[in-house]
Structures are given as C-alpha cells and as structure tokens.
Short mmCIF file of C-alpha atoms and ligand atoms in Angstrom, two decimals:
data_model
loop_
_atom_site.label_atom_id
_atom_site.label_comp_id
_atom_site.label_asym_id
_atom_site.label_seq_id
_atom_site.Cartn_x
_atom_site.Cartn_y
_atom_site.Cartn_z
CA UNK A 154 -49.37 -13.77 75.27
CA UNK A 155 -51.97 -11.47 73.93
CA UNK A 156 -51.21 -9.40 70.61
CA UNK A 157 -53.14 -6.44 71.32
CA UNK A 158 -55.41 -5.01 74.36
CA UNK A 159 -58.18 -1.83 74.19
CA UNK A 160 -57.59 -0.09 77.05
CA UNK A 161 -61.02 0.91 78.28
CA UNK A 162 -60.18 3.94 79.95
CA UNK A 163 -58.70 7.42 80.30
CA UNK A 164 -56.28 9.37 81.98
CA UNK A 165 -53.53 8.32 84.12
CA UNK A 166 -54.70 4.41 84.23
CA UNK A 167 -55.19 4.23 80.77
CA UNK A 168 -51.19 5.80 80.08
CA UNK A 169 -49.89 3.08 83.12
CA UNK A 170 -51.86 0.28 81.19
CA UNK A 171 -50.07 1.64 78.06
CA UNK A 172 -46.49 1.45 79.62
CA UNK A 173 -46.94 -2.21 80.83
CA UNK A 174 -48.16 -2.97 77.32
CA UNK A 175 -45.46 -1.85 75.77
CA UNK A 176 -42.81 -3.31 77.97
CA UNK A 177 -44.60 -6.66 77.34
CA UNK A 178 -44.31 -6.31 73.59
CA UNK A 179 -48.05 -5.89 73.08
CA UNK A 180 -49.80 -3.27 71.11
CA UNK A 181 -52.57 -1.07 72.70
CA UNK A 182 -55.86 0.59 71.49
CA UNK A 183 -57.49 3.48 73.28
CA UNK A 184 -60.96 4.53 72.86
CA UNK A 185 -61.58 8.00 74.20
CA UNK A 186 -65.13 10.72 74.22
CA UNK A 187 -65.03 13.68 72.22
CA UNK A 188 -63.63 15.58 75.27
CA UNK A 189 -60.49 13.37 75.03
CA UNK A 190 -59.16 14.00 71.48
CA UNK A 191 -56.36 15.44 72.18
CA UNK A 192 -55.94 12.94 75.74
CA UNK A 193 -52.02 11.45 75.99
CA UNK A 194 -53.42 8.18 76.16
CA UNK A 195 -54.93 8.57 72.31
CA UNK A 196 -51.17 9.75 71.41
CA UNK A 197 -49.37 6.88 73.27
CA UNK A 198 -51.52 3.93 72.01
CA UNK A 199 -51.42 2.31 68.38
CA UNK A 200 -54.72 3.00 67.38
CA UNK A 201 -57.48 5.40 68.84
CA UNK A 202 -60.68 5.23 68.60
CA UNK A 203 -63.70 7.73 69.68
CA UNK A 204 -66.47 5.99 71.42
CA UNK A 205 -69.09 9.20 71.91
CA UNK A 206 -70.05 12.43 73.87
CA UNK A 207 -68.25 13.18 76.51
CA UNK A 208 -70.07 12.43 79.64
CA UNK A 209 -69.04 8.65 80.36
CA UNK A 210 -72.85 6.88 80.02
CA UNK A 211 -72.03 7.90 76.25
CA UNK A 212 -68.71 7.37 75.98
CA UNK A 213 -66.39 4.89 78.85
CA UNK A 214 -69.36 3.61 80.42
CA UNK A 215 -71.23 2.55 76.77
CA UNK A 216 -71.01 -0.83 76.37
CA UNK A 217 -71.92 -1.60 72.46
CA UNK A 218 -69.73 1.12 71.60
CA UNK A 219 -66.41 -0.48 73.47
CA UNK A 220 -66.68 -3.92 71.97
CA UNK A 221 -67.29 -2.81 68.73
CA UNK A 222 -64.34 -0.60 68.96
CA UNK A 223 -62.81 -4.21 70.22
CA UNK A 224 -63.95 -5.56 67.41
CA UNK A 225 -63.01 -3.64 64.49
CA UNK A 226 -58.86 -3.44 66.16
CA UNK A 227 -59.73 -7.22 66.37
CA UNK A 228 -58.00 -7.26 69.83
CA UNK A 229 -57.30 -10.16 72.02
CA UNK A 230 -58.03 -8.31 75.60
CA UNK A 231 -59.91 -5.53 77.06
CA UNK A 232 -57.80 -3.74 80.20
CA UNK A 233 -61.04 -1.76 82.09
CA UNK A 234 -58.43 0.22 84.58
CA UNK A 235 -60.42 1.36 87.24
CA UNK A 236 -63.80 3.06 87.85
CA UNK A 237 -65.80 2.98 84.98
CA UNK A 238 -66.42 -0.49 83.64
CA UNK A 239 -63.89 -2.13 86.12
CA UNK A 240 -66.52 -3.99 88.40
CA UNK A 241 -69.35 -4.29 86.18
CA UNK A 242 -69.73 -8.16 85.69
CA UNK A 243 -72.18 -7.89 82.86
CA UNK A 244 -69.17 -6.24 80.88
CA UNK A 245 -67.01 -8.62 81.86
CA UNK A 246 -69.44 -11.59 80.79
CA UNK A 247 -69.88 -9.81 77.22
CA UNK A 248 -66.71 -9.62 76.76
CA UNK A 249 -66.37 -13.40 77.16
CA UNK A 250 -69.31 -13.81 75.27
CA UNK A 251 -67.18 -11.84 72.43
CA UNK A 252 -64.15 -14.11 72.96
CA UNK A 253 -62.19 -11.36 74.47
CA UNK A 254 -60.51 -11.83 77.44
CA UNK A 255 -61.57 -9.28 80.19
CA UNK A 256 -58.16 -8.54 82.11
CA UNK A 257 -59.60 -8.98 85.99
CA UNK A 258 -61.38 -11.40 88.05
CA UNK A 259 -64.61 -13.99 86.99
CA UNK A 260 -67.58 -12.03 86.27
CA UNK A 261 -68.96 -14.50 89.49
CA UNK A 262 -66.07 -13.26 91.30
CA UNK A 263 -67.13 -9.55 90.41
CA UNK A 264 -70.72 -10.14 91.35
CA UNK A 265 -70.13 -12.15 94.58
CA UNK A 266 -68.04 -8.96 95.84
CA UNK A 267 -70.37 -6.31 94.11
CA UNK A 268 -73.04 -7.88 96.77
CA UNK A 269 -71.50 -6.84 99.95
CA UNK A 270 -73.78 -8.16 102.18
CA UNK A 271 -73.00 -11.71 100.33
CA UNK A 272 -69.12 -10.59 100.13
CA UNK A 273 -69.21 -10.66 103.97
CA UNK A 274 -71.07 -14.31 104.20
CA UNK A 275 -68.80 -15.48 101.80
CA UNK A 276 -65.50 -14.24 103.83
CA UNK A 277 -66.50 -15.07 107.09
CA UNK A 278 -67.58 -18.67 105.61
CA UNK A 279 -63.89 -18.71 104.54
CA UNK A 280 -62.30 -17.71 107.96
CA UNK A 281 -61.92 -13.76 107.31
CA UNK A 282 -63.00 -11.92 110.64
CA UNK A 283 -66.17 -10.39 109.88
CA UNK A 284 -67.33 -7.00 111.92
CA UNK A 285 -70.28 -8.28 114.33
CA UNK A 286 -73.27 -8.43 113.03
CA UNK A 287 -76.62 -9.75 111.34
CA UNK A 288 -75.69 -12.96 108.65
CA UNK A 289 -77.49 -11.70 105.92
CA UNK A 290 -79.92 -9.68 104.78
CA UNK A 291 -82.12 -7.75 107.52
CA UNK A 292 -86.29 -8.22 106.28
CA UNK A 293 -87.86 -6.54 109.36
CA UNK A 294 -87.68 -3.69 111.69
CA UNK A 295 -88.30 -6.15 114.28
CA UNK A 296 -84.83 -7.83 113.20
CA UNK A 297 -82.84 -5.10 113.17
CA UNK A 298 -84.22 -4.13 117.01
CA UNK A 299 -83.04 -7.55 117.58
CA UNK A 300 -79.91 -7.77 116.30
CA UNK A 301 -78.89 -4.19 117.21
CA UNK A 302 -79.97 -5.77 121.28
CA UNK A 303 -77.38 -8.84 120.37
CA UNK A 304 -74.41 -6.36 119.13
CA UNK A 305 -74.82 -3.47 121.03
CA UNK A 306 -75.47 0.19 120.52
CA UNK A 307 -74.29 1.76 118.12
CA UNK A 308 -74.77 0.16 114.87
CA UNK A 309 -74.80 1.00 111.58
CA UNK A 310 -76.83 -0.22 108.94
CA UNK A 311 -75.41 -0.55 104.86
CA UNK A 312 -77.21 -1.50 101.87
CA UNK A 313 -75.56 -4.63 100.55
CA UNK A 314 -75.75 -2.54 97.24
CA UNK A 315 -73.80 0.21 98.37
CA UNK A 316 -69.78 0.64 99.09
CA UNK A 317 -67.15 2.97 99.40
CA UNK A 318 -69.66 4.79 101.82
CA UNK A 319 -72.72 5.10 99.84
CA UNK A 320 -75.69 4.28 101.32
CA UNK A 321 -74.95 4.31 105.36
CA UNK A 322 -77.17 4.92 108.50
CA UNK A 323 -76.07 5.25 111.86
CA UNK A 324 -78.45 4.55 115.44
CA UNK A 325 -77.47 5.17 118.81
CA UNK A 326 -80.06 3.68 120.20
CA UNK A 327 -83.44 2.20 120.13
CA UNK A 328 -85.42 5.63 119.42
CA UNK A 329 -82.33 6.32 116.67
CA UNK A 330 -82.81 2.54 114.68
CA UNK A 331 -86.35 3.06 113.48
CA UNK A 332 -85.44 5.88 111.22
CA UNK A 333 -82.26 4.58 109.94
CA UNK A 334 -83.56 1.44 109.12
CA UNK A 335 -86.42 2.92 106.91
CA UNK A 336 -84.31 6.04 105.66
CA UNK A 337 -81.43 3.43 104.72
CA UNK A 338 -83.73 0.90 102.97
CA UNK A 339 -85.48 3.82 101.60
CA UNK A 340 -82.71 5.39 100.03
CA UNK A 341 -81.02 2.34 98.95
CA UNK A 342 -83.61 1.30 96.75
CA UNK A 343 -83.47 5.21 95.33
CA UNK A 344 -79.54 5.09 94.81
CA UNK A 345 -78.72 1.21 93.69
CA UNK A 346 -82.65 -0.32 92.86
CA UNK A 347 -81.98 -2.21 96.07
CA UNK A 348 -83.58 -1.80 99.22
CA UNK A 349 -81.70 -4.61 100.83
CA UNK A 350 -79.51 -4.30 104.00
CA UNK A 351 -77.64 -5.21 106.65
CA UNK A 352 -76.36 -4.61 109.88
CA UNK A 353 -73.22 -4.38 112.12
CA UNK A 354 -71.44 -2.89 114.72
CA UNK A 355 -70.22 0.44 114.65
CA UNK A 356 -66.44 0.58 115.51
CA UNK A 357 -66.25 4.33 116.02
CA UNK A 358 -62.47 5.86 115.18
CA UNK A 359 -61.29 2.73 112.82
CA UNK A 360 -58.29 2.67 110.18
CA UNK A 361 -59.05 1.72 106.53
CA UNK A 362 -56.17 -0.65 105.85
CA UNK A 363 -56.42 -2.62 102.58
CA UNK A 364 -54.24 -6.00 101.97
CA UNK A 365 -53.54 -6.36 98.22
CA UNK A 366 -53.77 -9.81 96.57
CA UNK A 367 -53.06 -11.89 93.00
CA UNK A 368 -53.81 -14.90 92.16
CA UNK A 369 -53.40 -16.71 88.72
CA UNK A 370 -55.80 -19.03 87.11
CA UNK A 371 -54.43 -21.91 88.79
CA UNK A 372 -55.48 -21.19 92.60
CA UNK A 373 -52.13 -20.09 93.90
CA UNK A 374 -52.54 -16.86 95.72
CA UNK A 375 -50.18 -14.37 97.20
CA UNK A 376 -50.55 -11.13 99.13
CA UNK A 377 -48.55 -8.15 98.81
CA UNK A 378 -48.82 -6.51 101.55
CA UNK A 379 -50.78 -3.52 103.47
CA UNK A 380 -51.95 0.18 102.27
CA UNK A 381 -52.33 2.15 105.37
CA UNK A 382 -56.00 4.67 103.32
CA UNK A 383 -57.14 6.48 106.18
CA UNK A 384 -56.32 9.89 105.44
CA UNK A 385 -59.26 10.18 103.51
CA UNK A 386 -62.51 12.95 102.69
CA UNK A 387 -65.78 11.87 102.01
CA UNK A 388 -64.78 8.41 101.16
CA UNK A 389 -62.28 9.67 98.60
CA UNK A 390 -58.69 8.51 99.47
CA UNK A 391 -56.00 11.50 99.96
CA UNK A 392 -53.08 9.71 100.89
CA UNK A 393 -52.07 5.92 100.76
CA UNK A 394 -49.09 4.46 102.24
CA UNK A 395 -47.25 1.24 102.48
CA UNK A 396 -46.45 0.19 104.71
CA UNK A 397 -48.91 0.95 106.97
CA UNK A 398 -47.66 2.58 110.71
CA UNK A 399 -50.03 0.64 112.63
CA UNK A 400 -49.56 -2.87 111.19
CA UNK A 401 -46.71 -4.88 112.90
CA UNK A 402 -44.59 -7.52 111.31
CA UNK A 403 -46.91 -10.02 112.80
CA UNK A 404 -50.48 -8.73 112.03
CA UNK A 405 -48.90 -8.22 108.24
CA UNK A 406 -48.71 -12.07 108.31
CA UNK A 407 -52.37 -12.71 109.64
CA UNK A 408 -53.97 -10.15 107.42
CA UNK A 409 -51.95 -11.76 104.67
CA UNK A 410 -52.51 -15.16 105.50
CA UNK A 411 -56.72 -14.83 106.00
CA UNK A 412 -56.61 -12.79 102.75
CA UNK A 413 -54.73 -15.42 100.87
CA UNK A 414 -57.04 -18.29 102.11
CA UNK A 415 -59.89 -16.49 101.35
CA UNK A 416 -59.08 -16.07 98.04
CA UNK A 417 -57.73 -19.67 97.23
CA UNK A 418 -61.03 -20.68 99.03
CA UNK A 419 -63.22 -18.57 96.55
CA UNK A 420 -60.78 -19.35 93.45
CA UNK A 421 -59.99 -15.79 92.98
CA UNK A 422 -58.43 -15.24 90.51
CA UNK A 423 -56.13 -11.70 88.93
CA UNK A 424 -55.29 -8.42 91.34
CA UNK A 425 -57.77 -7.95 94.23
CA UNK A 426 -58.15 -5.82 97.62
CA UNK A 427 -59.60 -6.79 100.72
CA UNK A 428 -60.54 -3.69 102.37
CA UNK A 429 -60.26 -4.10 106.76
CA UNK A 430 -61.48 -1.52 109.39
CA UNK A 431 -58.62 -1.74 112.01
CA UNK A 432 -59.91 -1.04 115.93
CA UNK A 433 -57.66 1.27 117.67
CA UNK A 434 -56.60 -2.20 119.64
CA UNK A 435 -55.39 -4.18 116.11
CA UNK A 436 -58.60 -6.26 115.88
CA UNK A 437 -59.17 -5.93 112.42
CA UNK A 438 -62.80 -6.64 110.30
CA UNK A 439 -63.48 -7.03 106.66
CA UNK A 440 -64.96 -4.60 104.73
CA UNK A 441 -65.29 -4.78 101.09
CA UNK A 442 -63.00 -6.09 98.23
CA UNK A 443 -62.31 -4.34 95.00
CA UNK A 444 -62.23 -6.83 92.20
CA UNK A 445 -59.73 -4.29 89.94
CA UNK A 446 -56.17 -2.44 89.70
CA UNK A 447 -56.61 0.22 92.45
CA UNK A 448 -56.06 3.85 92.40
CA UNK A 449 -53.01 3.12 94.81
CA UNK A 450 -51.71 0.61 93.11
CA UNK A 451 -48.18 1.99 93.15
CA UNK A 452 -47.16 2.33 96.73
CA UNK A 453 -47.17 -1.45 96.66
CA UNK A 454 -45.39 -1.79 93.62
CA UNK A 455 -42.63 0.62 94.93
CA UNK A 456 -41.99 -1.58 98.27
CA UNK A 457 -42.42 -4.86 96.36
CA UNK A 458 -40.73 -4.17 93.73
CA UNK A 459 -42.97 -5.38 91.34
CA UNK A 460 -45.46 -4.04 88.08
CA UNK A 461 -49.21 -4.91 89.57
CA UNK A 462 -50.57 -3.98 86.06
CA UNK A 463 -47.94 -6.49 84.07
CA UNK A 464 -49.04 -9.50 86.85
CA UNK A 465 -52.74 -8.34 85.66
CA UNK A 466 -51.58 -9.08 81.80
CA UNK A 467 -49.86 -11.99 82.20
CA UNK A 468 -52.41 -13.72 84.79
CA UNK A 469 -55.21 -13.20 82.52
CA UNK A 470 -52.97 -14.28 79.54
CA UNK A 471 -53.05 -17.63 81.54
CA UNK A 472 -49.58 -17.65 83.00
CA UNK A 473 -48.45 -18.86 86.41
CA UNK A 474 -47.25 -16.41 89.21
CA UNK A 475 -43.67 -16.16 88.54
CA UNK A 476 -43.57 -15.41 92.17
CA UNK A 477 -44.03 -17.66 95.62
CA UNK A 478 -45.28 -15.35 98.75
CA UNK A 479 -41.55 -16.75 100.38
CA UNK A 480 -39.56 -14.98 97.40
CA UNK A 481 -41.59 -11.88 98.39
CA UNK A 482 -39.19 -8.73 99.59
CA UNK A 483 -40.68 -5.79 101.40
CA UNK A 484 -38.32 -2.93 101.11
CA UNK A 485 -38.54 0.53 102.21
CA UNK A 486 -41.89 2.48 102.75
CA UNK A 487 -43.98 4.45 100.03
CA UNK A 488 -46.78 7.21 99.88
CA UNK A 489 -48.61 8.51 97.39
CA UNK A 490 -50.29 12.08 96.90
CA UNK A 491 -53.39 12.56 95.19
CA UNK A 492 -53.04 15.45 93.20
CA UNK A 493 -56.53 16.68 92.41
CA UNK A 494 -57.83 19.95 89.97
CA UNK A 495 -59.66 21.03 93.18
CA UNK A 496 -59.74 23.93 95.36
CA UNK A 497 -57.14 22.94 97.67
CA UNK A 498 -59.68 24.17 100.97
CA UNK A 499 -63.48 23.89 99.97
CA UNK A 500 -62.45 20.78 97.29
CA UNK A 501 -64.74 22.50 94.75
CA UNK A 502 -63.35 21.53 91.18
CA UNK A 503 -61.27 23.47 88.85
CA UNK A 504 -61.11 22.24 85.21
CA UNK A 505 -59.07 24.69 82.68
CA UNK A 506 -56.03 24.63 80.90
CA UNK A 507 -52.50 24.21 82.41
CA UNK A 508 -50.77 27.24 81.57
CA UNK A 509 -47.41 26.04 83.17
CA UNK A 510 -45.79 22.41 84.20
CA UNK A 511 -42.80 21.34 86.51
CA UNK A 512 -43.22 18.12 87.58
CA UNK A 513 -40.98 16.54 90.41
CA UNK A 514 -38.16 14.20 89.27
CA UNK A 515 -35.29 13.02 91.28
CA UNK A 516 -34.52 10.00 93.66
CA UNK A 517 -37.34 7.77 95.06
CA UNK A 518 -40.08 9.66 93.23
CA UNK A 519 -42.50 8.64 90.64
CA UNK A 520 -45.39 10.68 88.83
CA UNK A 521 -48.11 8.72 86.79
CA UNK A 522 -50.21 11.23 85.04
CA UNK A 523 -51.86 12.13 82.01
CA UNK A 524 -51.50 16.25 81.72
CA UNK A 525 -48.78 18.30 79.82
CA UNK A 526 -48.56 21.78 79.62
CA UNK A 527 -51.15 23.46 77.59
CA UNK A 528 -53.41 20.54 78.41
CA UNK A 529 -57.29 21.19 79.17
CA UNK A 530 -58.56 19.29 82.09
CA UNK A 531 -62.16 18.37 81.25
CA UNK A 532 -64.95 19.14 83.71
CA UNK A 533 -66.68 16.07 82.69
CA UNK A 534 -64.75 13.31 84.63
CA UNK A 535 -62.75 12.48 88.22
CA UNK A 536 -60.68 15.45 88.74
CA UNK A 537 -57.14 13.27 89.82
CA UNK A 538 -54.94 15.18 87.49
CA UNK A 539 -51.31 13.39 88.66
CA UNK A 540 -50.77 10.74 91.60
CA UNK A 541 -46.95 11.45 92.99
CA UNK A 542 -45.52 8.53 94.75
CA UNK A 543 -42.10 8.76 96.57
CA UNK A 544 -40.20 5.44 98.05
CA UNK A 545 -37.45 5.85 100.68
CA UNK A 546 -36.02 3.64 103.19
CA UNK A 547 -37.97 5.02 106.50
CA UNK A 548 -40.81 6.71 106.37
CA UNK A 549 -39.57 9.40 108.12
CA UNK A 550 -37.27 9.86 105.11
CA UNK A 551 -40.41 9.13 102.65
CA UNK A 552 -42.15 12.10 104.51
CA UNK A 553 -39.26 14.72 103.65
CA UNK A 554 -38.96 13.51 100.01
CA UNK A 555 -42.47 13.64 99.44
CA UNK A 556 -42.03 17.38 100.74
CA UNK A 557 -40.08 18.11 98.71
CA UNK A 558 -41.08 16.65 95.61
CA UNK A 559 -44.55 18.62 96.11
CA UNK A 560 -42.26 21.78 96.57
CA UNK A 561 -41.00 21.38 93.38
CA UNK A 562 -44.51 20.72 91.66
CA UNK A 563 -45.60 23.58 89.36
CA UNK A 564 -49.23 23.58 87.66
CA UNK A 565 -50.60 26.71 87.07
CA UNK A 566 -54.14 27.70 85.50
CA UNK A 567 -55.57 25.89 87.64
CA UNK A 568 -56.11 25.07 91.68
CA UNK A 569 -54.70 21.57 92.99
CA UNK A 570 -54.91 19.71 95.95
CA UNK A 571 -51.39 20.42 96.38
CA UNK A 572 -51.26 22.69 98.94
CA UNK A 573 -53.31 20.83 101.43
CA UNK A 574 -50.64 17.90 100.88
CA UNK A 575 -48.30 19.98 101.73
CA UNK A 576 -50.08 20.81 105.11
CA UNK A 577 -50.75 17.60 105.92
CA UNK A 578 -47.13 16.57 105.51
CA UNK A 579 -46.50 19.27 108.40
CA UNK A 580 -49.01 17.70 110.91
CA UNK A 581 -47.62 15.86 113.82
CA UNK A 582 -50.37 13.67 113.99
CA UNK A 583 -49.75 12.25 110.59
CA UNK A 584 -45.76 12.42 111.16
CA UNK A 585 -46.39 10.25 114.00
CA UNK A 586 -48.43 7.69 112.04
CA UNK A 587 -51.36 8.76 114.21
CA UNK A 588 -53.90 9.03 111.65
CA UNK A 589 -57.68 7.20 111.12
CA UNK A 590 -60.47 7.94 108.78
CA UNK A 591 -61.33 10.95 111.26
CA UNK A 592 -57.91 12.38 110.67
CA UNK A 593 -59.35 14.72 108.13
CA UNK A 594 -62.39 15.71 110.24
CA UNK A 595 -59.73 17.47 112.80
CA UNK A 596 -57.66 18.61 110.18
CA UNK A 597 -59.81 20.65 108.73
CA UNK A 598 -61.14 22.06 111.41
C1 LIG B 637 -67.84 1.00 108.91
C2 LIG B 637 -67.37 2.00 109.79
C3 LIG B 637 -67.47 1.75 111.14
N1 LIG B 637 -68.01 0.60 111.59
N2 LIG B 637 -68.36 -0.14 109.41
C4 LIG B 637 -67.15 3.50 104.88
C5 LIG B 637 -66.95 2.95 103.51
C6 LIG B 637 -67.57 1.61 103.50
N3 LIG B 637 -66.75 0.74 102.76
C7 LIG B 637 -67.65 1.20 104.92
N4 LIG B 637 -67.32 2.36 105.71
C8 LIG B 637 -67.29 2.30 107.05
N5 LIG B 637 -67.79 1.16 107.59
C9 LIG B 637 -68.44 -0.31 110.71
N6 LIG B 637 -68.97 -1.45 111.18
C10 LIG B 637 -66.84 3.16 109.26
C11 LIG B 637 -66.79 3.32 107.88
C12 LIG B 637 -66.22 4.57 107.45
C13 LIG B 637 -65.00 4.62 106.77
C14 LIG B 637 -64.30 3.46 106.45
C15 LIG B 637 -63.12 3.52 105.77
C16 LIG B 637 -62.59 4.73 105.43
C17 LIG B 637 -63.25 5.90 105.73
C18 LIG B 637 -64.45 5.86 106.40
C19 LIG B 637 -65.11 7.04 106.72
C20 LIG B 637 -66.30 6.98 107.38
C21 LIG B 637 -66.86 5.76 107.73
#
C-alpha cells in the first residue's frame, strides 16, 4: 500500500480524499494557490504545500509545479479528485514518467474517452448501444446532408472534442444543417483546437442516467449501480439520485451488464462512469464516460455501502476487488444537494465570508464540505460550497429527510443554492420521479 499521496486538489474532494487516506493508514500532502492558505484541506493533510497564484492555470492546473511539490514530499501517489487535472492524460503519463502512480484510469484509457467521437466507436465496437448516427468523424457538408437523410430530422451535431455540453448544434431540417455544421466545426476548433465532429440523432426530452463502474488492474469489473442526473442547469448537475425512478430492476441489470463488458473489453481499469441518455420509452444510448471520482460520488456509496474513493486507493495500489458484482447489496435510495455560493434565482455567484454555520446532522444525512464559519469563499474557483446527501429506505422518505436537513442548514454572508433545493423538493413533478434534463427549463419558468 502506498505511504503517502498529494492530493491534487481543493475543497470538498480534496478533504474526502483526505478522510479515505487516513482511514487507510496513509499520510496525505495538499498543495493549495495563494487563495487557499487558510483552505481545511491544508489543515487536515500532513504537509502543505503552495503551488502559485490563485487562478488554477497557475496554481491546480500547473503541471511542473505539482510534481515537484510530489517530489520534494517524495510521495508514492498523486489523487487528482475531480475537475482540474482529473482527465488530462498528459498528467497522468508524467506522472508515470516520474514513477508516481496517478490514482485513475491508463492515460490511453483517459485519451480514448477524452475523444468522444472515438469513445462512441469504441463502445458500440464493444456492444454498448450507441445513439444513431454517423461512425466517425463527419469531413463534408455533403456527409452530414447524408447522414442527417439516413437518421432523420432532427439531429444534432458535437465536436468529438467537446462534452458535458460544450460545443453542440442542433438542425431541424435541411435549410437548419448547413449552418450548424459550419457554426459547430467553426466553433469547435475556437473552443478545443478541434474542428472535428460528428453526428447523431436528436432524442428530444431524454434522462441523463449514469452507471458507475470499477475495475482493478486485473480485468475484473463491477458496476454499482445507476445515478438518476437529470435535474440539471446548463449542463451543471443540481441533484443526483440513486437509485434512479425510471430504471427498473431489470434495465439496472442490462445497463450494468453492457457497462461491465465494455469495460473488461477495453481493460478499464479504477472508478469510471458511463454516461446514457434514456428515451422516454427505456431505450437507453451512450453518451460519454468520465475517467475520474465524480462529483456524485456519494449517493452510490450510501446505497452500496461502500467508500468509492478507498476502492480508487487500493485499485491503483494494485489490489484485487475485494468485492464480486453477486456480493453487491443495493439498499435504500440516496440524493444529494448541490449546495452552491450562488444566487439561489439568477445563479450569479456570491463569494464572501460565512458569517454564520449550522450544518444538518442527524439520521441518514451526510455533508462533505470544505467551509467553517468565518471561512472566505474565493471567487476564483467552482462555487460548490457543501454537497448534502441523505439515505433513507424509500425515496419518498429520502425526499422528507432531505427537507429537512436543508431546513436546518444555516450559512449566512452569503447567497446559496439552498433555497431553490428547497423548491424543488416541493414540486410534484420531481416527487413523482417525473423529471428529465428539461425539468429545470419548466421549473424555472
Ligand atoms: C444529446 C441530447 C439529445 N440527443 N444527444 C449534453 C451533454 C453532452 N454530454 C451530451 N448532451 C446531450 N446529448 C442526443 N443525441 C441531449 C443532450 C443534453 C443533455 C444531456 C444530459 C443532461 C442534460 C442535457 C441538457 C441538454 C442537452
């Protein structure tokens, strides 16, 4: 097992990759910006150490400055969390390069996914239903008009550098597909250096349902289950739960079973999501997969009862699953709030100090976070300030303890998301499970 691990992040991730650490025995370095010095991950690790400025292409995203700060601990492991450095496959080959093991996936495994156009070919090639669509890469206008005539109207188009909703045209029609093909391309090779896309059908009022995954350097591979994502706002996640409403005893089986083979059939190896778009009839289509811990993470550790982050350690410490997909127990159903320093109706953000903390305790619930009272929220990075997670055994009963958790959440000095949790808790369209990405489209409106 490894001695010690730099944690190459901040906030909440970098205090959960902390906790596993030191339930495992090992010891922990942070590295941290200027704007973190006083940061509870630099208080809970062994060492600190500050990397730079405090926007992140100085600081979490600067490359030299983390393996030298790797270097000088003499650590055995790098943990990226996520965001950041998490996906970034020429960090992860550096750090092997520096004989220090990069806690996550291959670096070919990161690449292969970070190309989504490739991620696709590579999942349908191992039996994952794809969304209909062009094979590969689209060269030619006159390709896309032909495709789009094979598919059917309407289709989108995505640059195969893009993701989590960057970089997305949609046409109607025939008139419509001219000018997303060329705006798309266009601004693809503006946003990501890449003009290359692709194209598929649109499925117009889908669910984003995510299965999660882990395998271990020695191609076993199981799945963990669904995250019901769709309550979501400009491709940033709101609310995750898990189970999801919409997913049935027996479509958790075939998501999990396609998910699994894929990834035993691409030697995948440490924790992994495969996104899906779910058709209001069940059918459901890959999307993308996220080679790193997710945001989410702990809705699945809650109804699993298991420590995702731990399974990350020990997997890329070169240990076995302890666990078989059989000796797998669902219990229960779990949802997490995002609790962001935002305006709570025009999402606008609100750094500033906390002037005043109460943060829910009590049965079923669960808080990772990095602020205290008195703490200064930075304007410089993601504005998640706290991520409460409740567990219950219905999620009826989930519903009302996340209630009333929230209820009993003081921050003051500055706005939170809170609020519009609260809200959304109260619609009967999300009591009834009847959400999809356009949930928050009618909500707020
Ligand atoms: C789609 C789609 C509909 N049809 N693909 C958005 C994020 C990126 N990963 C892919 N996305 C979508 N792809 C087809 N063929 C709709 C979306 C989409 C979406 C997906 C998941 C969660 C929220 C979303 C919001 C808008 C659009």
């Amino acid at each position: 097992m490894f001695k010690k691990i730099l944690i190459a992040n901040r906030g909440e991730i970098a205090c959960r990759v902390i906790w596993a650490c030191r339930e495992l025995g090992i010891k922990t370095v942070a590295v941290h910006s200027e704007a973190d010095r006083d940061s509870l991950h630099v208080r809970f690790a062994d060492e600190a150490i500050c990397i730079g400025p405090a926007p992140s292409p100085k600081s979490y995203l600067n490359i030299p400055q983390i393996i030298s700060a790797a270097e000088i601990t003499n650590v055995d492991a790098i943990h990226p969390g996520y965001g950041f450095l998490s996906e970034n496959a020429h960090f992860a080959e550096v750090c092997r390069e520096c004989n220090i093991t990069f806690i996550g996936p291959s670096p070919n495994a990161i690449r292969m996914m970070g190309d989504k156009s490739e991620a696709k070919r590579t999942m349908k090639a191992a039996g994952v239903p794809v969304t209909p669509g062009s094979d590969g890469l689209i060269e030619y206008e006159e390709e896309a008009v032909k495709e789009a005539e094979r598919i059917g109207y309407p289709v989108l188009i995505k640059a195969t550098a893009g993701g989590g909703g960057r970089g997305m045209r949609i046409a109607n029609n025939r008139q419509e597909l001219t000018s997303a093909y060329q705006t798309a391309r266009a601004e693809a090779e503006v946003a990501f250096k890449n003009s290359g896309v692709y194209i598929e059908k649109y499925i117009a009022n889908p669910r984003h349902i995510e299965v999660q995954v882990l395998g271990d350097n020695y191609g076993n591979v199981i799945h963990m289950g669904e995250r019901e994502c769709s309550v979501q706002r400009r491709h940033q996640k709101l609310i995750e739960e898990s189970p999801s409403p919409a997913v049935s005893y027996e479509l958790r089986q075939e998501m999990g079973r396609v998910a699994v083979e894929a990834c035993k059939r691409i030697g995948y190896s440490n924790a992994g999501t495969i996104e899906f778009l779910m058709d209001e009839d069940g059918s459901f289509y890959f999307m993308e997969m996220n080679t790193r811990i997710q945001v989410e993470h702990p809705v699945t550790e809650l109804v699993t009862v298991s420590d995702l982050v731990a399974a990350q350690i020990r997997i890329a410490a070169g240990e076995k699953l302890t666990e078989s997909q059989d000796e797998l127990m669902f219990v229960g159903h779990a949802i997490e709030c995002r609790i962001n320093a935002e305006d709570p109706v025009t999402f606008t953000p609100s750094p500033g100090r906390i002037t005043s903390l109460n943060l829910p305790t009590g049965p079923g619930v669960r808080v990772d976070t990095a602020i205290y009272n008195g703490y200064f929220v930075p304007p410089h990075y993601d504005s998640l300030i706290a991520k409460v997670i409740v567990h219950s055994r219905t999620r009826e009963r989930a519903i009302a303890r996340m209630r009333r958790a929230l209820e009993a959440m003081v921050v003051e000095g500055i706005k939170t998301t809170i609020p519009m949790h609260l809200k959304i808790l109260n619609d009967p369209d999300f009591q009834s499970g009847n959400i999809s990405t356009r949930f928050m489209e009618r909500f707020m409106s």
